[in-house]
């Protein structure tokens, strides 16, 4: 039996001799490559935290001590060491979650995979320990240099430092978010790393000096002077120490002995401590290390030998957006692009290649991105902020009060909108349509295919006096779905009697259009007359859509956003306000935290399959007919 297999929990890990740990680390890495290459997942980050996590579980006593992983995408090793070694269905329905999960283990505490929250969690838990008199418990937050660029982390540091409670902050510094981490904080961490290199060189110089070597003396003198200069100017650890936080490091995060030693020091200190660990994303796996773009931050299914991704055909929504942004940027010198540490995932790398001086990576700082975009608009630019839909939640107040209140012409592009699938509750982009609907003046478009995405993006960037939002799904974009007519801003996709009215008006939002066309086919087979429309702009509603609802007997709205405040909910309200009595049946995601699984699994559980929707509509039409007959 291998070492890893023998570990059923932290106690087994603690029983190992220090000499056995490098072999265990190697086994963990082999396991991660073999398993994650089959399912996809966050491979690079986990390969980087193997020794760090082994050290944590040997020094601390989870769950008595609390371990909080910021973002949580780097918790696979923690799972392996706390009794979860079946990775065969990682991120699939009923399989292990890709993040910490309270349902899986008492060792998992924070499931929110929106970055930069761990220090606030740790502060809160330490508060609870203090108030309850549990002075022997420790709280450890593991936070990446990327997550440390988020504003929340600094709000928490401000509190942690002031209170002097025993919170241990392990900074996992691999110099990268997806891409290299940017900003002043990243430069500061780099200075700390560099100072350590000087320290090493100085040691070497000192030894040469003792041996009487001239080059050693020269190097020593030069470096000593440089180091003194640097220390005097930037006082690297000063930033943390001035805040009142003890600084331990930098520590080689792949030397398990050094990791343990540093963590033990931090544990015994009794106040807030920063332990600065230097690690390498993708450590021990050549294909990840060679992949300059993101060191395999997140992979799909890959060949474990070569790291080659499984070939997939067709373009993604992201790549259609990426290309159109370049075209818009070529024609409009005022258009600039912003990303919150996700240049490549949101497709802005192509824009960056073409217009390097017009793209800004602000770090994991969605709030800052939105307000900064308002400032850019005020200054005469048209910013396009591209984020995953779920992360817009972070910046709601900035969208409302900085962008919308100031009537700033800012376009927000939401990738991964709707049911996203394997990343689970925190990543489903199901909040945006309800959330932005309440923002005065804002307009939101949900394209159905590549052509409408290009078209609606162009319409959005043409608006200079209000925020505009364009939202689309994860994955492949379907083949173009042509309209048979346009009325107002609404595209009519099918229906021979659309102009005069029919049984059902099927309002299909964005990526739900292909499903709705299949529903329409079934309805027709049941003798139900149906018109299918794509409203294109779903905030606000176009008068033409209300007019169509007036002439049909029944409206069904199909969307992949949350039901409460969603398109169907709001359209029913709109019709009521306008005195239109047509009933609205709403097909949307339930207002719940939806588990991980494939997008199809999620839609099926929500009753959004072609079969389930057709059945409900046929029944509703039959019921309406019976009511009409009795009237
Ligand atoms: C609020 C928010 N914005 C964006 C993301 C997407 N995201 C996931 S991990 C990550 C980079 C994290 O970098 P770091 O904290 O250094 O961890 P590493 O992967 O390098 O270990 C980003 C931007 C997120 N999870 N949360």
XYZ file of C-alpha atoms and ligand atoms in Angstrom:
657
model
C 0.000 0.000 0.000
C 1.290 3.471 -0.848
C 1.726 6.161 1.765
C -1.159 8.249 0.473
C -3.589 5.353 0.620
C -2.682 4.776 4.271
C -3.786 8.281 5.217
C -7.382 8.338 6.345
C -7.109 11.635 8.195
C -4.671 14.159 9.692
C -3.738 11.786 12.554
C -2.215 9.302 10.088
C -0.286 12.125 8.471
C 1.079 13.272 11.824
C 2.298 9.722 12.502
C 4.605 9.744 9.476
C 8.323 10.365 9.987
C 9.659 13.574 8.417
C 11.816 11.492 6.025
C 8.655 9.942 4.555
C 7.114 13.267 3.588
C 8.918 13.904 0.279
C 7.750 10.465 -0.909
C 4.203 11.291 0.163
C 4.368 14.610 -1.686
C 5.475 12.788 -4.846
C 2.572 10.334 -4.516
C 0.104 13.190 -4.086
C 1.398 14.858 -7.252
C 1.149 11.608 -9.237
C -2.388 11.156 -7.965
C -3.407 14.696 -8.899
C -2.055 14.429 -12.446
C -3.590 10.976 -13.003
C -7.026 11.906 -11.643
C -7.521 15.547 -12.627
C -6.398 14.811 -16.185
C -9.474 12.532 -16.447
C -12.068 14.919 -15.034
C -10.623 18.401 -15.494
C -10.163 20.799 -12.591
C -7.711 23.144 -10.872
C -4.515 21.200 -11.467
C -1.736 23.828 -11.356
C -2.748 25.490 -8.062
C -3.009 22.137 -6.283
C 0.354 20.875 -7.533
C 1.778 24.019 -5.936
C 0.390 23.530 -2.429
C 1.306 19.903 -1.730
C 4.019 20.496 0.902
C 2.207 23.549 2.255
C -0.945 21.500 2.916
C 0.984 18.564 4.382
C 2.666 21.052 6.740
C -0.657 22.632 7.721
C -2.216 19.322 8.691
C 0.850 18.213 10.654
C 1.201 21.437 12.617
C -2.436 22.335 13.204
C -5.223 20.206 14.541
C -8.168 20.453 12.148
C -11.107 20.675 12.838
C -10.256 21.942 16.357
C -8.117 24.518 14.585
C -9.846 25.994 11.547
C -8.272 25.974 8.084
C -9.777 28.401 5.583
C -8.708 28.175 1.945
C -9.222 31.408 0.041
C -11.228 30.783 -3.133
C -10.933 27.076 -2.316
C -9.745 25.912 -5.727
C -6.488 24.761 -4.117
C -8.121 22.410 -1.590
C -7.657 19.090 -3.427
C -4.597 18.133 -1.368
C -6.512 19.032 1.789
C -9.289 16.692 0.599
C -6.813 13.877 0.016
C -5.366 14.267 3.511
C -8.777 14.385 5.194
C -10.165 11.089 3.959
C -11.396 11.937 0.472
C -9.440 9.996 -2.104
C -12.121 9.066 -4.629
C -11.622 11.710 -7.293
C -13.274 9.664 -10.044
C -16.297 11.995 -10.243
C -14.620 15.235 -9.236
C -16.927 18.178 -10.090
C -19.572 15.815 -11.502
C -23.084 15.298 -10.164
C -22.867 13.392 -6.854
C -19.054 13.392 -7.028
C -16.594 15.442 -4.974
C -16.938 19.192 -5.204
C -14.078 21.138 -6.754
C -14.069 23.396 -3.682
C -14.355 22.855 0.067
C -17.788 21.535 0.922
C -19.328 21.329 4.373
C -21.458 18.411 3.203
C -18.281 16.453 2.477
C -16.222 16.946 5.603
C -15.930 18.608 9.014
C -12.545 19.819 7.831
C -14.180 22.095 5.229
C -15.476 25.420 6.422
C -15.712 28.041 3.660
C -17.418 27.069 0.398
C -17.547 30.515 -1.160
C -15.168 30.386 -4.077
C -15.362 34.110 -4.723
C -11.832 35.270 -3.933
C -10.385 37.366 -1.108
C -12.848 36.433 1.658
C -10.631 34.108 3.754
C -9.153 36.781 5.997
C -12.573 38.123 6.965
C -13.740 34.582 7.698
C -10.628 33.972 9.794
C -11.105 37.242 11.662
C -14.715 36.335 12.410
C -13.886 32.825 13.585
C -11.088 34.177 15.813
C -13.572 36.678 17.262
C -15.947 33.813 18.088
C -13.146 31.880 19.785
C -12.260 34.917 21.864
C -15.819 35.673 22.932
C -16.415 32.025 23.827
C -13.132 31.754 25.740
C -11.705 29.077 23.420
C -8.162 30.371 23.661
C -6.472 27.136 22.560
C -7.961 27.236 19.062
C -6.119 28.666 16.094
C -7.416 29.925 12.750
C -5.347 29.664 9.596
C -6.207 31.364 6.310
C -4.385 30.275 3.166
C -4.499 33.073 0.612
C -2.802 33.362 -2.786
C -0.929 36.446 -3.947
C -3.756 36.837 -6.483
C -6.526 36.807 -3.878
C -4.468 39.252 -1.822
C -5.098 41.868 -4.521
C -8.799 41.960 -3.583
C -9.981 44.875 -1.464
C -11.766 42.667 1.064
C -8.456 41.086 2.044
C -7.143 44.519 3.031
C -10.247 45.439 4.969
C -9.712 42.231 6.927
C -5.978 42.819 7.456
C -6.795 46.207 8.911
C -9.041 44.526 11.482
C -6.852 41.507 12.143
C -3.815 43.656 12.830
C -5.674 45.932 15.217
C -7.130 43.128 17.305
C -4.049 40.996 17.994
C -6.049 37.756 17.917
C -4.150 34.596 16.890
C -4.883 34.523 13.171
C -2.268 32.878 10.983
C -2.227 34.111 7.410
C -0.357 31.866 5.030
C 0.382 33.787 1.843
C 0.810 31.245 -0.933
C 2.925 33.321 -3.269
C 3.372 31.721 -6.669
C 3.520 35.109 -8.411
C 0.415 34.271 -10.389
C -3.334 34.628 -10.391
C -4.175 32.942 -13.715
C -1.499 35.069 -15.329
C 1.243 36.865 -13.361
C -0.300 38.867 -10.519
C -0.199 42.595 -11.117
C -0.099 45.710 -8.970
C 1.715 47.266 -6.052
C 1.036 44.359 -3.692
C 2.530 41.912 -6.192
C 5.606 44.152 -6.512
C 5.913 44.251 -2.751
C 5.861 40.462 -2.478
C 8.434 40.352 -5.279
C 10.658 42.690 -3.276
C 10.446 40.336 -0.307
C 11.407 37.418 -2.542
C 14.257 39.395 -4.080
C 15.562 40.435 -0.692
C 15.822 36.780 0.151
C 17.901 36.178 -2.993
C 20.202 38.975 -1.837
C 20.413 37.278 1.536
C 21.519 34.043 -0.182
C 24.052 35.840 -2.362
C 25.339 37.696 0.654
C 25.901 34.392 2.449
C 27.801 33.147 -0.567
C 29.824 36.398 -0.612
C 30.588 36.062 3.083
C 31.846 32.507 2.606
C 34.053 33.564 -0.350
C 35.328 36.418 1.733
C 36.338 34.032 4.482
C 38.171 31.944 1.902
C 39.894 35.160 0.779
C 38.394 35.323 -2.732
C 38.428 38.681 -4.536
C 35.244 38.050 -6.549
C 33.536 37.169 -3.293
C 34.647 40.448 -1.716
C 33.479 42.433 -4.742
C 30.141 40.653 -4.801
C 29.757 41.057 -1.062
C 30.515 44.760 -1.115
C 28.259 45.445 -4.075
C 25.372 43.388 -2.840
C 25.675 44.650 0.686
C 25.411 48.188 -0.602
C 22.471 47.350 -2.836
C 20.655 45.461 -0.129
C 21.119 48.226 2.371
C 19.779 50.648 -0.197
C 16.752 48.563 -0.953
C 15.998 47.921 2.715
C 16.308 51.580 3.520
C 14.072 52.598 0.679
C 11.264 50.079 0.783
C 11.730 48.287 4.128
C 10.026 45.239 2.623
C 8.519 43.470 5.600
C 7.711 46.925 6.971
C 4.379 47.009 5.184
C 3.079 44.073 7.207
C 4.987 44.863 10.371
C 3.879 48.492 10.352
C 0.319 47.215 10.269
C 1.089 45.252 13.440
C 1.424 41.834 11.833
C 4.402 39.624 12.528
C 6.085 38.561 9.286
C 7.690 35.120 8.918
C 9.479 34.368 5.686
C 9.965 34.106 2.914
C 9.796 30.318 3.252
C 10.500 27.740 0.525
C 6.997 26.298 0.241
C 8.291 23.078 -1.285
C 10.660 22.272 1.583
C 8.262 20.508 3.897
C 10.643 20.800 6.845
C 10.958 24.562 6.371
C 7.172 24.829 5.957
C 6.549 22.971 9.212
C 9.164 24.985 11.049
C 7.638 28.296 9.936
C 4.102 27.169 10.757
C 5.146 26.004 14.241
C 6.718 29.390 14.883
C 3.548 31.088 13.724
C 1.393 28.771 15.828
C 3.270 29.526 19.025
C 3.297 33.279 18.492
C -0.232 33.852 19.752
C -1.005 36.977 17.686
C -1.597 37.730 14.019
C 1.187 36.410 11.792
C 1.843 36.436 8.059
C 3.770 33.414 6.831
C 5.075 34.152 3.359
C 5.495 30.897 1.393
C 7.086 30.881 -2.031
C 5.609 28.151 -4.220
C 5.452 27.220 -7.857
C 2.155 26.728 -9.651
C 2.190 23.383 -11.486
C 5.173 22.149 -9.428
C 6.518 18.763 -10.530
C 4.507 18.511 -13.781
C 6.394 19.624 -16.858
C 3.403 20.373 -19.128
C 1.985 22.720 -16.473
C 5.279 24.475 -15.865
C 5.798 24.921 -19.603
C 2.327 26.392 -20.077
C 3.287 30.042 -19.691
C -0.277 31.380 -20.038
C -1.594 29.997 -16.740
C 0.497 26.999 -15.570
C -2.652 24.873 -15.938
C -4.632 26.972 -13.465
C -7.748 25.133 -14.621
C -7.809 22.357 -17.191
C -10.415 20.296 -18.998
C -9.705 16.662 -19.792
C -6.037 16.356 -20.818
C -3.522 13.708 -21.816
C -1.569 13.160 -18.574
C 1.690 12.516 -20.456
C 1.679 15.577 -22.676
C -0.862 17.877 -21.047
C -2.536 18.130 -24.462
C -6.209 19.148 -24.192
C -8.891 16.973 -25.743
C -9.758 18.470 -29.110
C -13.097 20.260 -29.181
C -14.845 21.580 -32.249
C -16.718 24.836 -32.796
C -16.123 28.288 -31.369
C -16.928 29.327 -27.862
C -18.994 32.351 -26.882
C -15.800 33.758 -25.365
C -13.886 33.564 -28.633
C -16.677 35.268 -30.604
C -16.596 38.106 -28.062
C -12.775 38.148 -28.172
C -12.701 38.639 -31.948
C -15.467 41.228 -32.019
C -13.709 43.263 -29.327
C -10.651 43.466 -31.559
C -12.811 44.667 -34.462
C -14.523 47.266 -32.266
C -11.158 48.348 -30.842
C -9.745 48.830 -34.352
C -12.639 51.107 -35.293
C -13.019 52.949 -31.972
C -9.884 54.351 -30.318
C -11.943 55.349 -27.270
C -12.881 51.757 -26.449
C -10.787 50.250 -23.643
C -11.074 46.909 -21.868
C -10.867 45.935 -18.204
C -10.427 42.544 -16.582
C -10.277 41.480 -12.943
C -7.290 39.095 -13.168
C -8.869 37.025 -15.947
C -7.452 38.364 -19.186
C -7.350 35.025 -21.013
C -10.457 33.340 -19.530
C -12.672 36.244 -20.632
C -10.978 36.455 -24.039
C -9.353 39.872 -23.716
C -5.907 38.519 -24.600
C -6.638 39.090 -28.290
C -7.611 42.710 -27.649
C -4.463 43.061 -25.504
C -2.288 41.750 -28.327
C -3.761 44.284 -30.742
C -4.141 47.246 -28.369
C -1.760 46.648 -25.449
C -2.124 50.172 -24.116
C -5.914 49.945 -23.955
C -6.394 46.905 -21.731
C -6.177 47.021 -17.934
C -5.878 44.074 -15.564
C -6.898 45.470 -12.176
C -6.327 42.326 -10.083
C -9.158 40.459 -8.381
C -10.904 43.771 -7.820
C -14.316 43.843 -9.487
C -15.484 46.752 -7.334
C -12.504 48.835 -8.341
C -12.963 47.795 -11.985
C -16.493 49.210 -12.121
C -15.768 52.511 -10.415
C -12.554 52.934 -12.337
C -14.575 52.304 -15.517
C -16.965 55.100 -14.461
C -13.917 57.342 -14.161
C -12.681 56.327 -17.593
C -16.098 57.069 -19.090
C -16.034 60.488 -17.442
C -12.616 60.990 -18.996
C -13.931 60.333 -22.504
C -13.381 56.597 -22.960
C -15.855 53.771 -23.450
C -14.786 50.968 -21.098
C -15.806 47.352 -21.610
C -15.528 45.416 -18.358
C -15.466 41.662 -18.964
C -16.136 39.404 -15.972
C -17.725 36.062 -15.220
C -21.400 36.700 -14.453
C -21.220 35.476 -10.860
C -18.427 37.925 -10.005
C -20.485 40.961 -10.964
C -22.279 40.405 -7.632
C -19.197 41.849 -5.957
C -19.583 45.165 -7.692
C -23.305 45.823 -7.448
C -23.020 49.063 -5.473
C -20.365 50.375 -7.837
C -22.563 49.497 -10.821
C -25.554 51.218 -9.228
C -24.032 54.292 -7.619
C -20.882 54.972 -9.620
C -21.779 53.810 -13.108
C -25.569 54.140 -13.368
C -26.158 57.168 -11.120
C -23.531 59.034 -13.124
C -24.998 57.834 -16.428
C -21.627 56.468 -17.431
C -21.379 54.765 -20.800
C -19.812 51.540 -19.529
C -20.412 48.150 -21.113
C -20.243 45.078 -18.912
C -19.760 41.739 -20.604
C -20.838 38.732 -18.569
C -19.244 35.465 -19.577
C -20.329 32.153 -17.959
C -23.856 33.487 -17.410
C -26.561 30.976 -16.517
C -26.077 27.439 -15.239
C -22.345 26.887 -15.580
C -22.059 23.349 -14.209
C -18.999 21.800 -12.543
C -17.982 24.739 -10.333
C -21.223 24.561 -8.389
C -23.228 27.011 -6.303
C -20.791 29.902 -6.187
C -20.154 29.891 -9.933
C -23.603 29.558 -11.493
C -24.231 32.881 -13.228
C -27.859 32.960 -12.170
C -28.119 36.250 -10.273
C -27.240 38.884 -12.875
C -30.541 39.372 -14.706
C -32.522 39.940 -11.515
C -29.761 42.010 -9.943
C -29.216 44.460 -12.780
C -32.899 44.843 -13.619
C -33.324 47.180 -10.663
C -30.565 49.526 -11.865
C -32.158 52.651 -13.352
C -31.318 53.249 -16.989
C -29.432 49.990 -17.473
C -30.003 47.825 -20.566
C -29.215 44.133 -20.806
C -28.907 41.954 -23.896
C -28.790 38.161 -24.043
C -27.561 37.054 -27.489
C -28.608 33.657 -28.867
C -25.729 32.964 -31.277
C -22.502 34.416 -32.682
C -24.191 36.886 -35.010
C -26.460 38.331 -32.335
C -23.563 38.482 -29.871
C -21.588 40.625 -32.320
C -24.622 42.721 -33.126
C -25.699 43.314 -29.530
C -22.149 44.066 -28.379
C -21.966 46.789 -31.026
C -25.342 48.149 -29.965
C -24.116 48.154 -26.353
C -20.901 50.089 -26.947
C -22.881 52.665 -28.923
C -24.753 53.658 -25.732
C -22.853 56.522 -24.090
C -25.242 57.666 -21.370
C -26.059 54.510 -19.412
C -24.597 51.151 -18.434
C -25.153 48.285 -20.859
C -24.721 44.590 -20.158
C -24.255 41.726 -22.608
C -24.501 38.251 -21.095
C -23.727 34.847 -22.604
C -23.102 31.256 -21.561
C -20.121 29.054 -20.952
C -19.058 26.710 -23.750
C -19.796 26.423 -27.444
C -21.892 28.898 -29.334
C -24.624 27.232 -31.460
C -24.842 27.573 -35.229
C -26.549 30.805 -36.222
C -30.311 30.847 -35.744
C -31.803 33.285 -38.259
C -34.892 35.351 -37.525
C -37.899 35.396 -39.833
C -38.784 38.959 -38.826
C -37.861 41.755 -36.453
C -40.474 43.795 -34.587
C -39.098 46.609 -32.437
C -35.910 45.114 -31.027
C -37.470 41.631 -30.900
C -36.496 38.849 -33.303
C -39.281 36.520 -34.377
C -37.752 33.106 -34.934
C -40.741 30.905 -35.750
C -44.518 31.122 -36.090
C -46.781 31.533 -39.058
C -49.314 33.607 -37.127
C -46.935 35.773 -35.102
C -48.309 39.040 -36.471
C -51.937 38.256 -35.657
C -51.544 36.074 -32.572
C -51.534 32.373 -31.705
C -51.865 29.993 -28.756
C -48.448 30.401 -27.202
C -45.816 33.133 -27.295
C -42.566 31.398 -26.356
C -40.057 34.002 -25.183
C -36.603 32.426 -25.404
C -33.751 34.165 -23.576
C -30.217 33.881 -25.002
C -28.752 30.417 -24.856
C -32.185 28.875 -24.182
C -33.251 29.558 -27.784
C -32.224 26.162 -29.277
C -34.170 24.341 -26.537
C -37.196 26.534 -27.144
C -37.191 25.729 -30.858
C -37.359 22.046 -29.920
C -40.185 22.757 -27.475
C -42.044 24.564 -30.273
C -41.708 21.531 -32.504
C -43.298 19.326 -29.834
C -46.058 21.836 -29.203
C -46.935 21.930 -32.881
C -47.051 18.130 -32.892
C -49.688 18.441 -30.138
C -51.690 20.875 -32.255
C -50.630 23.951 -30.291
C -49.940 27.066 -32.366
C -46.710 28.733 -31.243
C -44.630 31.822 -31.930
C -40.989 31.764 -30.787
C -39.280 35.103 -30.166
C -35.875 36.196 -28.953
C -36.320 39.588 -27.256
C -32.549 40.276 -27.624
C -32.726 43.085 -25.056
C -34.460 41.781 -21.930
C -33.910 44.866 -19.746
C -35.982 46.936 -20.330
C -38.773 45.193 -22.258
C -39.513 46.476 -25.720
C -43.098 47.584 -26.392
C -43.166 45.137 -29.314
C -42.825 42.239 -26.864
C -45.771 43.512 -24.823
C -47.793 43.867 -28.043
C -47.029 40.249 -28.965
C -48.135 39.093 -25.510
C -51.439 40.907 -26.044
C -52.283 38.920 -29.167
C -51.321 35.461 -27.871
C -53.417 33.371 -25.475
C -50.535 32.422 -23.325
C -46.899 33.447 -22.692
C -44.058 31.137 -21.652
C -40.671 32.678 -20.788
C -37.605 30.432 -20.751
C -34.353 31.649 -19.181
C -31.336 30.231 -17.383
C -31.267 32.740 -14.567
C -32.823 32.726 -11.105
C -36.599 32.780 -11.060
C -37.054 35.553 -8.492
C -36.814 38.851 -10.315
C -35.931 37.053 -13.534
C -37.188 37.800 -17.042
C -40.408 35.764 -16.682
C -41.166 37.229 -13.260
C -40.550 40.778 -14.458
C -42.472 40.313 -17.726
C -45.559 39.102 -15.820
C -45.295 42.232 -13.693
C -44.863 44.428 -16.785
C -47.968 42.918 -18.396
C -49.962 43.414 -15.203
C -48.883 47.060 -15.078
C -49.899 47.575 -18.675
C -53.252 45.894 -18.167
C -52.464 42.897 -20.366
C -54.257 39.864 -18.964
C -52.336 37.113 -20.781
C -50.982 34.522 -18.312
C -47.225 34.066 -18.057
C -45.612 30.728 -17.328
C -42.019 31.181 -16.182
C -39.302 28.583 -16.752
C -36.183 29.543 -14.808
C -33.672 28.244 -12.289
C -35.091 27.724 -8.802
C -33.961 30.346 -6.295
C -31.631 27.919 -4.544
C -27.905 27.266 -4.290
C -27.534 24.733 -7.076
C -25.026 21.931 -6.771
C -22.241 21.095 -9.201
C -22.839 18.805 -12.171
C -22.930 19.282 -15.933
C -24.984 22.156 -17.351
C -27.480 19.576 -18.624
C -27.733 17.990 -15.153
C -28.491 21.374 -13.634
C -31.097 22.287 -16.257
C -32.732 18.885 -15.945
C -33.019 19.187 -12.162
C -34.631 22.604 -12.700
C -37.276 21.141 -15.041
C -35.809 22.937 -18.045
C -35.609 19.960 -20.396
C -37.459 20.058 -23.706
C -39.749 17.273 -22.556
C -40.635 18.767 -19.168
C -41.258 22.239 -20.559
C -43.371 20.956 -23.474
C -45.492 18.905 -21.120
C -46.141 21.831 -18.776
C -47.056 24.133 -21.638
C -49.388 21.595 -23.283
C -51.117 21.069 -19.916
C -51.398 24.801 -19.321
C -52.896 25.375 -22.774
C -55.367 22.509 -22.247
C -56.342 23.998 -18.878
C -56.794 27.463 -20.411
C -58.956 25.931 -23.156
C -61.173 24.170 -20.589
C -61.548 27.413 -18.677
C -62.431 29.256 -21.902
C -65.024 26.613 -22.798
C -66.722 26.937 -19.413
C -66.706 30.699 -19.562
C -14.224 37.608 -6.864
C -13.526 36.655 -7.791
N -13.067 37.081 -8.989
C -12.451 36.218 -9.823
C -12.270 34.914 -9.470
C -11.652 33.932 -10.466
N -10.402 33.376 -9.946
C -10.348 32.140 -9.422
S -8.835 31.726 -8.893
C -8.192 33.190 -9.429
C -6.738 33.459 -9.272
C -6.306 33.216 -7.870
O -4.945 33.483 -7.727
P -4.266 33.182 -6.349
O -5.104 33.662 -5.229
O -2.875 33.695 -6.403
O -4.267 31.608 -6.247
P -3.403 30.551 -7.112
O -4.352 29.946 -8.078
O -2.301 31.283 -7.788
O -2.927 29.577 -6.115
C -9.182 33.994 -9.999
C -8.972 35.331 -10.569
C -12.773 34.500 -8.225
N -12.687 33.230 -7.816
N -13.379 35.383 -7.413
